[in-house]
Amino acid sequence: MNAEFGEVDRWAASGHVHGALDGLHLARTVTEEVRRTGKHFLPQPLLHRLGDIQHRHAVDRRPLLQAFLDCMLDKHEGRYWNRTYLSLPLLELLLDASPDSQGAPDANRMATLLIADVIRFETRVEAPRGVPAESAESQESDESVDRDPPDPVTLRKRLRHALRFVAHDLGVPGADDLVSPAGHVPWSRWTEVADRLPRPTGTEAAHWFDLTVQPVYVLHDEYFFIRALQAHEMIFTAIAADVREAIGALRDGRLEAAAGHVERAAGLFDRASALFRMVATMRPGHFSAFRQFTQGASAIQSEQYKRFEILCGLPTAPRLRSEAFANVPAVRAEAEGDGHDTVVRAYLGLRRSARFTEAEWNHFRAALGGLEERHQRWKSTHRSLAARMLGDAHGSGYTAGVPYLAECLDNRLFWQLGEQRGAGCPKGATRAGE
């Protein structure tokens, strides 16, 4: 074992966890090696040592370290998938430890922090080198690999999209000149703004934030790609939370409050679409280079997206039997559970009480139609971006790739309302293509 893995050796040699063993230091040591070689190319001796540490020590008493090791060892132990590629088990623990001012976790705010980190990462690039990345075959020669940051035009475009996303949530005073594509802005302005952007603070968990990006390869673009996907997961966590609140409001007979939650969920889709504009600055060649090492991890495995879907309305039987839900068995079990509730069920139950004016019902139906429309627009953008990046290639989750996403355009969240006489049908919610 190399000298730089001394912390790993100390853990491996110890028979029990004690105060001198620092889990954060261990995680940082391993992350440095990941950033140097790529997670796919971690030395086998290191992985064996980490596996021994995980199984021999009571790391379950250190949940952050346990989550870190679970993600780090996924490929080694044959359980690699989207959640571990994105370090979501660790990121979700940080979310739970980062409450907002009302004492509840704020996934939308976490998405902002993730993209603020992208801006800091990208502004550390002093000057694009423009040297083609070396081939995967040369990867194991480690440090000589050129990480190949983007050219200045691409870099500034990426930063503008990222800053717009952050400013949507925070407001960034004095940054108007940066988000506008017109004119030349000194690079020092970008670094100045990047230094002012917020970071997770206030808890020990915040120190683990930098350890939630574990690229499989060494190309520059994978870092921001991972952060963008993590932000997507956080946004869908927030969307699902609002839809869940809408269900509760409907069950309580608060129709206006329910409409407000649905409208807020629809608005969050604009943030999700903004992430696609940022991802579109990724170079297809770079994407192809690192995605060969991500086979088995795919957005089709996103539990939060599927959870949002099943909270809106119960999917059709073919949809629940499809590969989309086969990849998230826990969410499918929720959908098929006896106690599962949806916006559609709660709305139809309240509709039977007939306690509201037609104008109030119309307001709520318009909110549902807005959510359906934003969702369809998001799916269409996703398909277009995938066509640019993937071409005819299959998806990394063993799907057909772009044709699979095209088929998904036929799915509707509120298709059941089109089959209910007198219930009203939101715009765009009719069942199509089935």
CSV table of N, CA and C in Angstrom, one decimal, residues 5 30-44 46-47 71-72 74-75 80 85 136 138-143 145 147 213-220 222-223 226 289-290 293-294:
chain,number,residue,atom,x,y,z
A,5,PHE,N,-1.7,6.2,1.4
A,5,PHE,CA,-2.9,5.5,2.0
A,5,PHE,C,-2.6,5.1,3.5
A,30,VAL,N,-9.3,8.8,0.4
A,30,VAL,CA,-9.9,8.0,-0.7
A,30,VAL,C,-10.3,8.8,-1.9
A,31,THR,N,-11.0,9.9,-1.5
A,31,THR,CA,-11.5,10.8,-2.6
A,31,THR,C,-10.3,11.4,-3.4
A,32,GLU,N,-9.2,11.7,-2.7
A,32,GLU,CA,-8.1,12.3,-3.5
A,32,GLU,C,-7.6,11.2,-4.5
A,33,GLU,N,-7.7,10.0,-4.2
A,33,GLU,CA,-7.3,8.9,-5.2
A,33,GLU,C,-8.3,8.8,-6.3
A,34,VAL,N,-9.6,9.0,-5.9
A,34,VAL,CA,-10.6,8.9,-6.9
A,34,VAL,C,-10.4,10.1,-7.9
A,35,ARG,N,-10.2,11.2,-7.4
A,35,ARG,CA,-10.0,12.4,-8.3
A,35,ARG,C,-8.7,12.2,-9.2
A,36,ARG,N,-7.8,11.5,-8.7
A,36,ARG,CA,-6.5,11.3,-9.5
A,36,ARG,C,-6.7,10.2,-10.5
A,37,THR,N,-7.4,9.1,-10.3
A,37,THR,CA,-7.5,8.0,-11.2
A,37,THR,C,-8.8,7.7,-11.8
A,38,GLY,N,-9.9,8.2,-11.1
A,38,GLY,CA,-11.3,7.8,-11.5
A,38,GLY,C,-11.7,6.6,-10.7
A,39,LYS,N,-12.9,6.6,-10.2
A,39,LYS,CA,-13.4,5.5,-9.3
A,39,LYS,C,-13.3,4.2,-10.0
A,40,HIS,N,-13.6,4.1,-11.3
A,40,HIS,CA,-13.5,2.8,-12.0
A,40,HIS,C,-12.1,2.2,-11.9
A,41,PHE,N,-11.1,3.0,-11.7
A,41,PHE,CA,-9.7,2.5,-11.8
A,41,PHE,C,-9.0,2.5,-10.4
A,42,LEU,N,-9.8,2.5,-9.3
A,42,LEU,CA,-9.2,2.5,-8.0
A,42,LEU,C,-8.4,1.2,-7.9
A,43,PRO,N,-7.3,1.2,-7.2
A,43,PRO,CA,-6.4,0.0,-7.1
A,43,PRO,C,-7.2,-1.0,-6.3
A,44,GLN,N,-7.1,-2.3,-6.7
A,44,GLN,CA,-7.8,-3.3,-6.0
A,44,GLN,C,-7.3,-3.5,-4.6
A,46,LEU,N,-6.5,-1.2,-2.5
A,46,LEU,CA,-7.3,-0.2,-1.8
A,46,LEU,C,-8.7,-0.6,-1.5
A,47,LEU,N,-9.4,-1.1,-2.6
A,47,LEU,CA,-10.8,-1.5,-2.4
A,47,LEU,C,-10.9,-2.7,-1.4
A,71,CYS,N,-21.1,3.8,-1.2
A,71,CYS,CA,-21.0,4.3,-2.5
A,71,CYS,C,-19.6,4.0,-3.2
A,72,MET,N,-18.6,4.0,-2.4
A,72,MET,CA,-17.3,3.8,-2.9
A,72,MET,C,-17.0,2.4,-3.3
A,74,ASP,N,-19.4,0.2,-4.5
A,74,ASP,CA,-20.5,-0.3,-5.2
A,74,ASP,C,-20.0,-1.2,-6.4
A,75,LYS,N,-19.1,-0.6,-7.2
A,75,LYS,CA,-18.5,-1.4,-8.3
A,75,LYS,C,-17.8,-2.6,-7.9
A,80,TYR,N,-23.5,-1.6,-8.3
A,80,TYR,CA,-23.4,-0.2,-8.8
A,80,TYR,C,-24.7,0.2,-9.5
A,85,TYR,N,-23.7,5.9,-7.8
A,85,TYR,CA,-22.9,6.8,-8.7
A,85,TYR,C,-23.0,8.2,-8.3
A,136,ALA,N,-9.1,5.8,-22.9
A,136,ALA,CA,-9.3,5.0,-21.7
A,136,ALA,C,-8.2,4.0,-21.4
A,138,SER,N,-5.1,4.4,-21.7
A,138,SER,CA,-4.0,4.9,-21.0
A,138,SER,C,-4.3,5.4,-19.6
A,139,GLN,N,-5.6,5.2,-19.2
A,139,GLN,CA,-6.0,5.8,-17.9
A,139,GLN,C,-5.2,5.3,-16.7
A,140,GLU,N,-4.8,4.0,-16.7
A,140,GLU,CA,-4.1,3.5,-15.6
A,140,GLU,C,-2.8,4.1,-15.4
A,141,SER,N,-2.3,4.9,-16.3
A,141,SER,CA,-1.0,5.6,-16.1
A,141,SER,C,-1.2,6.8,-15.3
A,142,ASP,N,-2.4,7.1,-14.8
A,142,ASP,CA,-2.9,8.1,-13.8
A,142,ASP,C,-2.5,9.5,-14.1
A,143,GLU,N,-1.5,10.1,-13.4
A,143,GLU,CA,-1.4,11.5,-13.3
A,143,GLU,C,-1.2,12.2,-14.6
A,145,VAL,N,-2.7,11.9,-17.3
A,145,VAL,CA,-4.0,12.1,-18.1
A,145,VAL,C,-4.4,13.6,-18.0
A,147,ARG,N,-7.0,16.4,-18.0
A,147,ARG,CA,-8.5,16.4,-17.7
A,147,ARG,C,-9.3,17.3,-18.7
A,213,VAL,N,-18.9,13.9,-4.7
A,213,VAL,CA,-18.6,13.7,-6.2
A,213,VAL,C,-17.5,12.7,-6.3
A,214,GLN,N,-17.8,11.6,-6.9
A,214,GLN,CA,-16.8,10.5,-7.1
A,214,GLN,C,-16.8,10.1,-8.6
A,215,PRO,N,-16.2,10.8,-9.5
A,215,PRO,CA,-16.2,10.5,-10.9
A,215,PRO,C,-15.6,9.2,-11.2
A,216,VAL,N,-16.1,8.5,-12.2
A,216,VAL,CA,-15.6,7.2,-12.6
A,216,VAL,C,-14.4,7.3,-13.4
A,217,TYR,N,-14.2,8.5,-14.1
A,217,TYR,CA,-13.0,8.7,-15.0
A,217,TYR,C,-12.4,10.0,-14.6
A,218,VAL,N,-11.5,10.6,-15.4
A,218,VAL,CA,-10.8,11.8,-15.0
A,218,VAL,C,-11.1,13.0,-15.8
A,219,LEU,N,-12.0,12.9,-16.8
A,219,LEU,CA,-12.3,14.1,-17.6
A,219,LEU,C,-13.1,15.2,-16.9
A,220,HIS,N,-12.7,16.4,-17.2
A,220,HIS,CA,-13.2,17.6,-16.4
A,220,HIS,C,-14.8,17.6,-16.4
A,222,GLU,N,-17.1,15.5,-16.2
A,222,GLU,CA,-17.9,14.5,-15.4
A,222,GLU,C,-18.3,15.2,-14.0
A,223,TYR,N,-17.4,16.0,-13.5
A,223,TYR,CA,-17.7,16.6,-12.2
A,223,TYR,C,-19.0,17.4,-12.3
A,226,ILE,N,-22.1,15.2,-12.8
A,226,ILE,CA,-22.6,14.5,-11.5
A,226,ILE,C,-23.4,15.5,-10.7
A,289,ALA,N,-16.7,9.2,-23.5
A,289,ALA,CA,-15.5,8.7,-22.9
A,289,ALA,C,-15.8,8.2,-21.5
A,290,PHE,N,-16.5,8.9,-20.7
A,290,PHE,CA,-16.7,8.4,-19.3
A,290,PHE,C,-17.9,7.6,-19.1
A,293,PHE,N,-17.9,3.8,-18.5
A,293,PHE,CA,-17.6,3.2,-17.2
A,293,PHE,C,-18.8,3.4,-16.2
A,294,THR,N,-19.9,3.9,-16.8
A,294,THR,CA,-21.1,4.1,-15.9
A,294,THR,C,-22.2,3.1,-16.3
